[in-house]
Amino acid sequence: MRAALTVLRWIAAGLLVLFLIAWLPVGPVLWRAWEALPRTQGELQAAGLDAPVTVLRDARGVPHITAQTDHDAAFAMGFVHAQDRLWQMHVNRWYLRGEMAGVLGALAADSDAQMRTYGLGASADALAAAMTAEELAPFAAYAAGVNAAMASRGFVPPLEFLMLGVAPQAWKPEDSLLIYKGLALDLMNGEAFRAYGASLLRQILTEEQIAEFQPPYPADAPVTLSAQDLGLASGAPPAPPPPGGRDVSDAPRDGSNAWVVSGAHTASGLPLLANDPHLNHRAPGTWHLAAVRTPQGATVGAAVPGAPAIVIGRNNHIAWGMTITGADVADLVFQPESAVIEEWEETVPVRFGEDRTVRLRRTADGPVLPPELFAQGTLAPEGQVAVLRWPLDDAADRTAAAAAPLNRARNWGEFQAALAGFYAPMVNVMFAAADGDIGILSPAWVPVRNAAGDWVGAIPTAELPRAHNPADGVIVNANNRLTPDEYPYALTGDWAPPFRAMRAEALLAETQSHTPQSFAAIQTDTVDLAAVRALPVLLEAAPGTDAGQNALERMRGWDGDMAADSAEALIYAAWMQAMARAVYGDEFGENYARFASPRSQFMDHVLSGDSAAWCDNTGTDATETCADIAGPALDDAVAALTAEHGRDMDSWRWGAAHQAYFPHAPFSVFPVLDGLFSARVAAGGNGTTLNEAGFSYGGGYASQHGPSLRVIYDLADPDASLFAMPMGQSGHRASPHYKDLLQPWADGEYFEIRTDLSADAPPEGARILTLTPQ
């Protein structure tokens, strides 16, 4: 998970690892790594099964589970997740429950204190107690499967447990509910999470400058839903934006692409749906692919290790994909100390150190964020406390329970009913069906605020954004604006820049009859529309060096394609980074690093002339234009690239500098182990291409964010649907499936996950395990 990975990367667990590695003979470690590989052939007994289950793993390690009941299917999913991703499951649980210091030591104690403040562990436990037996059943079956795998004959914990000297622990249904809440936390948006940055920005810029630095969504940019789609009268007054304004950073963040077209736009005459959720890279990857068959049908797609259901996938009748809406559902409110209604202490166990006592407080609106742990807490006026108001601890949250009925839905009506209990975070769920229907629904609990910003209710379920069979037969969302002005409720003022959506709409319009292959070409497209729009101004530059002038001549023939093998893409990336410093480095001074990022929409406004005054250097008497600063910026960029990649521009490659980096938790903090457990691969694209590969301006061009999964569903032939995923199915470093999918993912290759594979006639490379009741 994003937050867990961020914390773990700075934890000095590497010191502990270094100590342990120094005393562990290499031979036994390698033997243990091999010994920990799970058994994937033959027969194993498992307590808790109702009937035998077959697990056929194909040549890529994707399990095809055949079970007689839903209980046994969930049990088997838990079993295979424990076989493949047990360490990852434990790390996520430790982090979300605030128990990392018990594994990694004192430097994880602040992280634990923060997570205990959020209270997600307690919230998941309370949710489990409140759920009906039917709602909880798949989670109980899944937990039984996880525990059965750990109790199975020949089980050896993954290598990470040995290296850190800890043992795996029993899995509980509450832990799976916690995993879903962790996903919601990763994808949560709202004023509470950007309040400190917004406060700092107000100290640096004027209100007019802030409005330009954080421009609103362009009036002429794509909007996913129209007034007609929503059944609203055109010209109705728009809803006011929620408080807090836009985010202070246009840096890489979670996002996604998804589009669906009706049969009128396909060669088959039935819908096609594409989805690629963008998340922070990690090793092992976010998702675990599986095909599950029961007498009720088959479900195929991506699950999250630690939870039983397919999150993004398809069955025999429908397919679905997701993008993040970015709805503002978390507020930071200031209340007097007297508003605190509950206060208690918890002990954070600290390995190799003194345990830490944490004081936790709540008001009726949510947890208090103490200033020693949260930057937002420092904003509270004297005598008041900063309170996080959000939906993740609401007893009405049944998001986790929505997964099972979604997996079974057969049509638009059942799809809507399945998502009725979806609570957080707000997502746009794209839909396609074998009966020819297409649609989109954005379910969640979204607050309605009064003029003072107080919550006075929620958007009624029936009025949440949705469209069913729109007239043009095309629905596109790339985190761009979802609803038109006529929509009566405020969702957010923080839509993603429109360039990905613009490119997707243009490419979809170029082809009359789409196929899965044409969709794959769109998903992996690396043309940057922001670059195409910036080039006319950039090419007016007058570099002062021979190298800068040579680079400028190369750029005159460039088409904006951020291909991995392109020298021009590398020059452009370095040039725009130098331009960013020239454009707003003078305004921010010593705070520049805090706000430096590609900021594609702001830079587009600057270079288009709407905000061109930012190109003037406030430190000189002259008035510089954007063309004036572009020349020296190119000189600086080329000098830096020459120092890094040599003088021969013909040999420069974007992919050599711009590699997708998949860090392991926690071993990425230690150089030797980082090289062993983490992974890197040359990547095309950038933060505004459809093949998204965002990078920060914090040094270098490494991409730590991008498509965590690619899926293309063909409703005319579901088994011909296409999948791609970075890293691999296994979390075991010694497994051939640890990162066997990484290079194909980078190369834009796909594969099928069919439901007609049989243990009686297994495909080449398959391995078959039979689980029998004990």
CSV table of N, CA, C and O in Angstrom, one decimal, residues 489-558:
chain,number,residue,atom,x,y,z
A,489,TYR,N,-24.6,18.6,-6.9
A,489,TYR,CA,-23.8,18.3,-5.7
A,489,TYR,C,-22.3,18.6,-6.0
A,489,TYR,O,-21.8,18.3,-7.0
A,490,ALA,N,-21.6,19.1,-5.0
A,490,ALA,CA,-20.2,19.3,-5.1
A,490,ALA,C,-19.4,18.0,-4.8
A,490,ALA,O,-19.7,17.4,-3.8
A,491,LEU,N,-18.5,17.6,-5.7
A,491,LEU,CA,-17.7,16.4,-5.5
A,491,LEU,C,-16.3,16.8,-5.1
A,491,LEU,O,-15.8,16.3,-4.0
A,492,THR,N,-15.7,17.6,-5.9
A,492,THR,CA,-14.3,18.0,-5.6
A,492,THR,C,-13.9,19.2,-6.5
A,492,THR,O,-14.6,19.4,-7.5
A,493,GLY,N,-12.9,19.9,-6.1
A,493,GLY,CA,-12.3,20.9,-7.0
A,493,GLY,C,-10.9,20.4,-7.4
A,493,GLY,O,-10.1,21.2,-7.9
A,494,ASP,N,-10.7,19.2,-7.3
A,494,ASP,CA,-9.3,18.6,-7.5
A,494,ASP,C,-9.3,17.6,-8.6
A,494,ASP,O,-8.8,16.5,-8.4
A,495,TRP,N,-9.9,17.8,-9.7
A,495,TRP,CA,-9.9,16.9,-10.9
A,495,TRP,C,-8.4,16.8,-11.4
A,495,TRP,O,-7.7,17.8,-11.4
A,496,ALA,N,-8.1,15.7,-11.9
A,496,ALA,CA,-6.8,15.5,-12.6
A,496,ALA,C,-6.7,16.4,-13.8
A,496,ALA,O,-7.7,16.7,-14.5
A,497,PRO,N,-5.5,16.8,-14.3
A,497,PRO,CA,-5.4,17.5,-15.5
A,497,PRO,C,-6.0,16.7,-16.7
A,497,PRO,O,-6.0,15.4,-16.6
A,498,PRO,N,-6.5,17.3,-17.7
A,498,PRO,CA,-7.3,16.6,-18.7
A,498,PRO,C,-6.6,15.9,-19.8
A,498,PRO,O,-7.2,15.3,-20.7
A,499,PHE,N,-5.3,15.9,-19.8
A,499,PHE,CA,-4.5,15.5,-21.0
A,499,PHE,C,-4.7,14.0,-21.3
A,499,PHE,O,-4.8,13.6,-22.5
A,500,ARG,N,-4.8,13.1,-20.3
A,500,ARG,CA,-5.0,11.7,-20.6
A,500,ARG,C,-6.4,11.5,-21.2
A,500,ARG,O,-6.6,10.7,-22.1
A,501,ALA,N,-7.4,12.2,-20.6
A,501,ALA,CA,-8.8,12.0,-21.1
A,501,ALA,C,-8.9,12.5,-22.6
A,501,ALA,O,-9.5,11.9,-23.4
A,502,MET,N,-8.2,13.6,-22.8
A,502,MET,CA,-8.2,14.2,-24.2
A,502,MET,C,-7.6,13.2,-25.2
A,502,MET,O,-8.1,13.0,-26.3
A,503,ARG,N,-6.5,12.6,-24.8
A,503,ARG,CA,-5.8,11.7,-25.7
A,503,ARG,C,-6.7,10.4,-25.9
A,503,ARG,O,-6.8,9.9,-27.0
A,504,ALA,N,-7.3,9.9,-24.8
A,504,ALA,CA,-8.1,8.7,-25.0
A,504,ALA,C,-9.3,9.0,-25.9
A,504,ALA,O,-9.6,8.2,-26.8
A,505,GLU,N,-10.0,10.1,-25.7
A,505,GLU,CA,-11.1,10.4,-26.6
A,505,GLU,C,-10.7,10.5,-28.0
A,505,GLU,O,-11.4,10.0,-28.9
A,506,ALA,N,-9.5,11.2,-28.3
A,506,ALA,CA,-9.1,11.3,-29.7
A,506,ALA,C,-8.7,10.0,-30.3
A,506,ALA,O,-9.1,9.7,-31.5
A,507,LEU,N,-8.1,9.1,-29.6
A,507,LEU,CA,-7.7,7.9,-30.1
A,507,LEU,C,-8.9,6.9,-30.4
A,507,LEU,O,-9.0,6.2,-31.3
A,508,LEU,N,-9.8,7.0,-29.4
A,508,LEU,CA,-11.0,6.2,-29.6
A,508,LEU,C,-11.8,6.6,-30.9
A,508,LEU,O,-12.4,5.8,-31.6
A,509,ALA,N,-11.8,7.9,-31.1
A,509,ALA,CA,-12.6,8.5,-32.3
A,509,ALA,C,-11.9,8.1,-33.6
A,509,ALA,O,-12.5,8.1,-34.7
A,510,GLU,N,-10.6,7.8,-33.6
A,510,GLU,CA,-9.9,7.5,-34.8
A,510,GLU,C,-10.3,6.1,-35.4
A,510,GLU,O,-10.0,5.9,-36.6
A,511,THR,N,-10.8,5.2,-34.6
A,511,THR,CA,-11.1,3.9,-35.1
A,511,THR,C,-12.6,3.7,-35.1
A,511,THR,O,-13.3,3.9,-34.1
A,512,GLN,N,-13.2,3.1,-36.2
A,512,GLN,CA,-14.6,2.9,-36.3
A,512,GLN,C,-15.0,1.6,-35.6
A,512,GLN,O,-16.1,1.6,-34.9
A,513,SER,N,-14.2,0.6,-35.7
A,513,SER,CA,-14.6,-0.7,-35.2
A,513,SER,C,-13.4,-1.2,-34.3
A,513,SER,O,-12.4,-1.8,-34.8
A,514,HIS,N,-13.6,-1.1,-33.0
A,514,HIS,CA,-12.5,-1.4,-32.1
A,514,HIS,C,-12.4,-2.9,-31.8
A,514,HIS,O,-13.4,-3.6,-31.9
A,515,THR,N,-11.2,-3.3,-31.5
A,515,THR,CA,-10.9,-4.7,-31.1
A,515,THR,C,-10.0,-4.6,-29.8
A,515,THR,O,-9.6,-3.5,-29.5
A,516,PRO,N,-9.8,-5.7,-29.2
A,516,PRO,CA,-8.9,-5.7,-28.0
A,516,PRO,C,-7.6,-5.2,-28.4
A,516,PRO,O,-6.9,-4.5,-27.5
A,517,GLN,N,-7.1,-5.4,-29.6
A,517,GLN,CA,-5.8,-5.0,-30.0
A,517,GLN,C,-5.7,-3.4,-30.1
A,517,GLN,O,-4.7,-2.8,-29.8
A,518,SER,N,-6.8,-2.9,-30.6
A,518,SER,CA,-6.8,-1.4,-30.8
A,518,SER,C,-6.9,-0.8,-29.4
A,518,SER,O,-6.3,0.3,-29.1
A,519,PHE,N,-7.6,-1.4,-28.5
A,519,PHE,CA,-7.7,-0.9,-27.1
A,519,PHE,C,-6.3,-1.0,-26.4
A,519,PHE,O,-5.9,-0.1,-25.7
A,520,ALA,N,-5.6,-2.1,-26.7
A,520,ALA,CA,-4.2,-2.3,-26.1
A,520,ALA,C,-3.3,-1.1,-26.6
A,520,ALA,O,-2.5,-0.6,-25.9
A,521,ALA,N,-3.4,-0.8,-27.9
A,521,ALA,CA,-2.6,0.3,-28.4
A,521,ALA,C,-2.8,1.6,-27.7
A,521,ALA,O,-1.9,2.4,-27.5
A,522,ILE,N,-4.1,1.9,-27.4
A,522,ILE,CA,-4.5,3.1,-26.7
A,522,ILE,C,-3.9,3.1,-25.2
A,522,ILE,O,-3.4,4.0,-24.7
A,523,GLN,N,-4.1,1.9,-24.6
A,523,GLN,CA,-3.6,1.8,-23.2
A,523,GLN,C,-2.1,2.1,-23.1
A,523,GLN,O,-1.7,2.6,-22.1
A,524,THR,N,-1.4,1.6,-24.0
A,524,THR,CA,0.1,1.7,-24.0
A,524,THR,C,0.7,2.9,-24.7
A,524,THR,O,1.9,3.1,-24.9
A,525,ASP,N,-0.2,3.8,-25.1
A,525,ASP,CA,0.2,5.0,-25.9
A,525,ASP,C,1.0,6.0,-25.0
A,525,ASP,O,0.7,6.2,-23.8
A,526,THR,N,2.1,6.5,-25.5
A,526,THR,CA,3.0,7.4,-24.8
A,526,THR,C,3.2,8.8,-25.3
A,526,THR,O,4.1,9.5,-25.0
A,527,VAL,N,2.2,9.2,-26.1
A,527,VAL,CA,2.2,10.6,-26.6
A,527,VAL,C,1.7,11.5,-25.5
A,527,VAL,O,0.6,11.3,-25.0
A,528,ASP,N,2.5,12.6,-25.2
A,528,ASP,CA,2.1,13.5,-24.2
A,528,ASP,C,1.5,14.8,-24.8
A,528,ASP,O,2.2,15.6,-25.5
A,529,LEU,N,0.2,14.9,-24.7
A,529,LEU,CA,-0.5,16.1,-25.3
A,529,LEU,C,0.0,17.4,-24.6
A,529,LEU,O,0.0,18.4,-25.3
A,530,ALA,N,0.4,17.3,-23.4
A,530,ALA,CA,0.9,18.6,-22.7
A,530,ALA,C,2.2,19.0,-23.4
A,530,ALA,O,2.4,20.2,-23.6
A,531,ALA,N,3.0,18.0,-23.8
A,531,ALA,CA,4.2,18.3,-24.6
A,531,ALA,C,3.9,18.9,-25.9
A,531,ALA,O,4.6,19.9,-26.4
A,532,VAL,N,3.0,18.3,-26.6
A,532,VAL,CA,2.6,18.8,-27.9
A,532,VAL,C,2.1,20.2,-27.9
A,532,VAL,O,2.5,21.1,-28.7
A,533,ARG,N,1.4,20.6,-26.8
A,533,ARG,CA,0.9,22.0,-26.6
A,533,ARG,C,2.0,22.9,-26.2
A,533,ARG,O,2.0,24.1,-26.6
A,534,ALA,N,3.1,22.4,-25.5
A,534,ALA,CA,4.1,23.2,-25.0
A,534,ALA,C,5.2,23.5,-26.1
A,534,ALA,O,5.8,24.6,-26.1
A,535,LEU,N,5.3,22.6,-27.1
A,535,LEU,CA,6.4,22.8,-28.0
A,535,LEU,C,6.5,24.1,-28.8
A,535,LEU,O,7.6,24.6,-29.0
A,536,PRO,N,5.3,24.6,-29.3
A,536,PRO,CA,5.4,25.9,-30.1
A,536,PRO,C,6.1,27.0,-29.3
A,536,PRO,O,6.9,27.8,-29.9
A,537,VAL,N,5.9,27.1,-28.0
A,537,VAL,CA,6.6,28.2,-27.3
A,537,VAL,C,8.0,27.8,-27.0
A,537,VAL,O,9.0,28.6,-27.1
A,538,LEU,N,8.3,26.5,-26.6
A,538,LEU,CA,9.6,26.1,-26.3
A,538,LEU,C,10.5,26.2,-27.5
A,538,LEU,O,11.7,26.5,-27.3
A,539,LEU,N,10.0,26.0,-28.7
A,539,LEU,CA,10.9,26.0,-29.9
A,539,LEU,C,11.2,27.4,-30.3
A,539,LEU,O,12.0,27.6,-31.2
A,540,GLU,N,10.7,28.5,-29.6
A,540,GLU,CA,11.1,29.8,-29.8
A,540,GLU,C,12.3,30.2,-29.0
A,540,GLU,O,12.9,31.3,-29.1
A,541,ALA,N,12.9,29.2,-28.3
A,541,ALA,CA,14.0,29.4,-27.4
A,541,ALA,C,15.3,29.8,-28.2
A,541,ALA,O,15.4,29.4,-29.4
A,542,ALA,N,16.2,30.5,-27.6
A,542,ALA,CA,17.5,30.8,-28.2
A,542,ALA,C,18.6,30.3,-27.3
A,542,ALA,O,19.1,31.1,-26.5
A,543,PRO,N,18.9,29.0,-27.3
A,543,PRO,CA,20.0,28.6,-26.4
A,543,PRO,C,21.3,29.3,-26.7
A,543,PRO,O,21.6,29.7,-27.8
A,544,GLY,N,22.1,29.4,-25.6
A,544,GLY,CA,23.4,30.1,-25.8
A,544,GLY,C,24.6,29.2,-26.0
A,544,GLY,O,25.7,29.7,-26.3
A,545,THR,N,24.4,27.9,-26.0
A,545,THR,CA,25.5,27.0,-26.1
A,545,THR,C,25.3,26.1,-27.4
A,545,THR,O,24.1,26.0,-27.9
A,546,ASP,N,26.4,25.6,-27.9
A,546,ASP,CA,26.3,24.8,-29.1
A,546,ASP,C,25.4,23.5,-28.8
A,546,ASP,O,24.6,23.1,-29.6
A,547,ALA,N,25.6,22.9,-27.6
A,547,ALA,CA,24.9,21.7,-27.3
A,547,ALA,C,23.4,22.0,-27.2
A,547,ALA,O,22.6,21.2,-27.6
A,548,GLY,N,23.1,23.2,-26.6
A,548,GLY,CA,21.7,23.6,-26.5
A,548,GLY,C,21.1,23.8,-27.8
A,548,GLY,O,19.9,23.4,-28.1
A,549,GLN,N,21.8,24.4,-28.8
A,549,GLN,CA,21.3,24.6,-30.1
A,549,GLN,C,21.1,23.3,-30.9
A,549,GLN,O,20.1,23.1,-31.6
A,550,ASN,N,22.0,22.3,-30.7
A,550,ASN,CA,21.8,21.0,-31.3
A,550,ASN,C,20.6,20.3,-30.7
A,550,ASN,O,19.9,19.7,-31.5
A,551,ALA,N,20.4,20.4,-29.4
A,551,ALA,CA,19.2,19.8,-28.8
A,551,ALA,C,17.9,20.4,-29.4
A,551,ALA,O,17.0,19.8,-29.7
A,552,LEU,N,18.0,21.8,-29.6
A,552,LEU,CA,16.8,22.5,-30.1
A,552,LEU,C,16.4,22.0,-31.5
A,552,LEU,O,15.3,21.8,-31.8
A,553,GLU,N,17.4,21.8,-32.3
A,553,GLU,CA,17.2,21.3,-33.7
A,553,GLU,C,16.6,19.9,-33.6
A,553,GLU,O,15.7,19.6,-34.4
A,554,ARG,N,17.0,19.1,-32.7
A,554,ARG,CA,16.4,17.7,-32.6
A,554,ARG,C,15.0,17.8,-32.2
A,554,ARG,O,14.1,17.1,-32.7
A,555,MET,N,14.7,18.7,-31.3
A,555,MET,CA,13.3,18.8,-30.8
A,555,MET,C,12.3,19.3,-31.9
A,555,MET,O,11.1,19.1,-31.7
A,556,ARG,N,12.8,20.0,-32.9
A,556,ARG,CA,11.9,20.5,-34.0
A,556,ARG,C,11.2,19.4,-34.7
A,556,ARG,O,10.1,19.6,-35.2
A,557,GLY,N,11.7,18.2,-34.7
A,557,GLY,CA,11.1,17.1,-35.4
A,557,GLY,C,10.4,16.1,-34.5
A,557,GLY,O,9.9,15.1,-35.0
A,558,TRP,N,10.3,16.5,-33.2
A,558,TRP,CA,9.7,15.6,-32.2
A,558,TRP,C,8.2,15.7,-32.2
A,558,TRP,O,7.6,16.8,-32.3
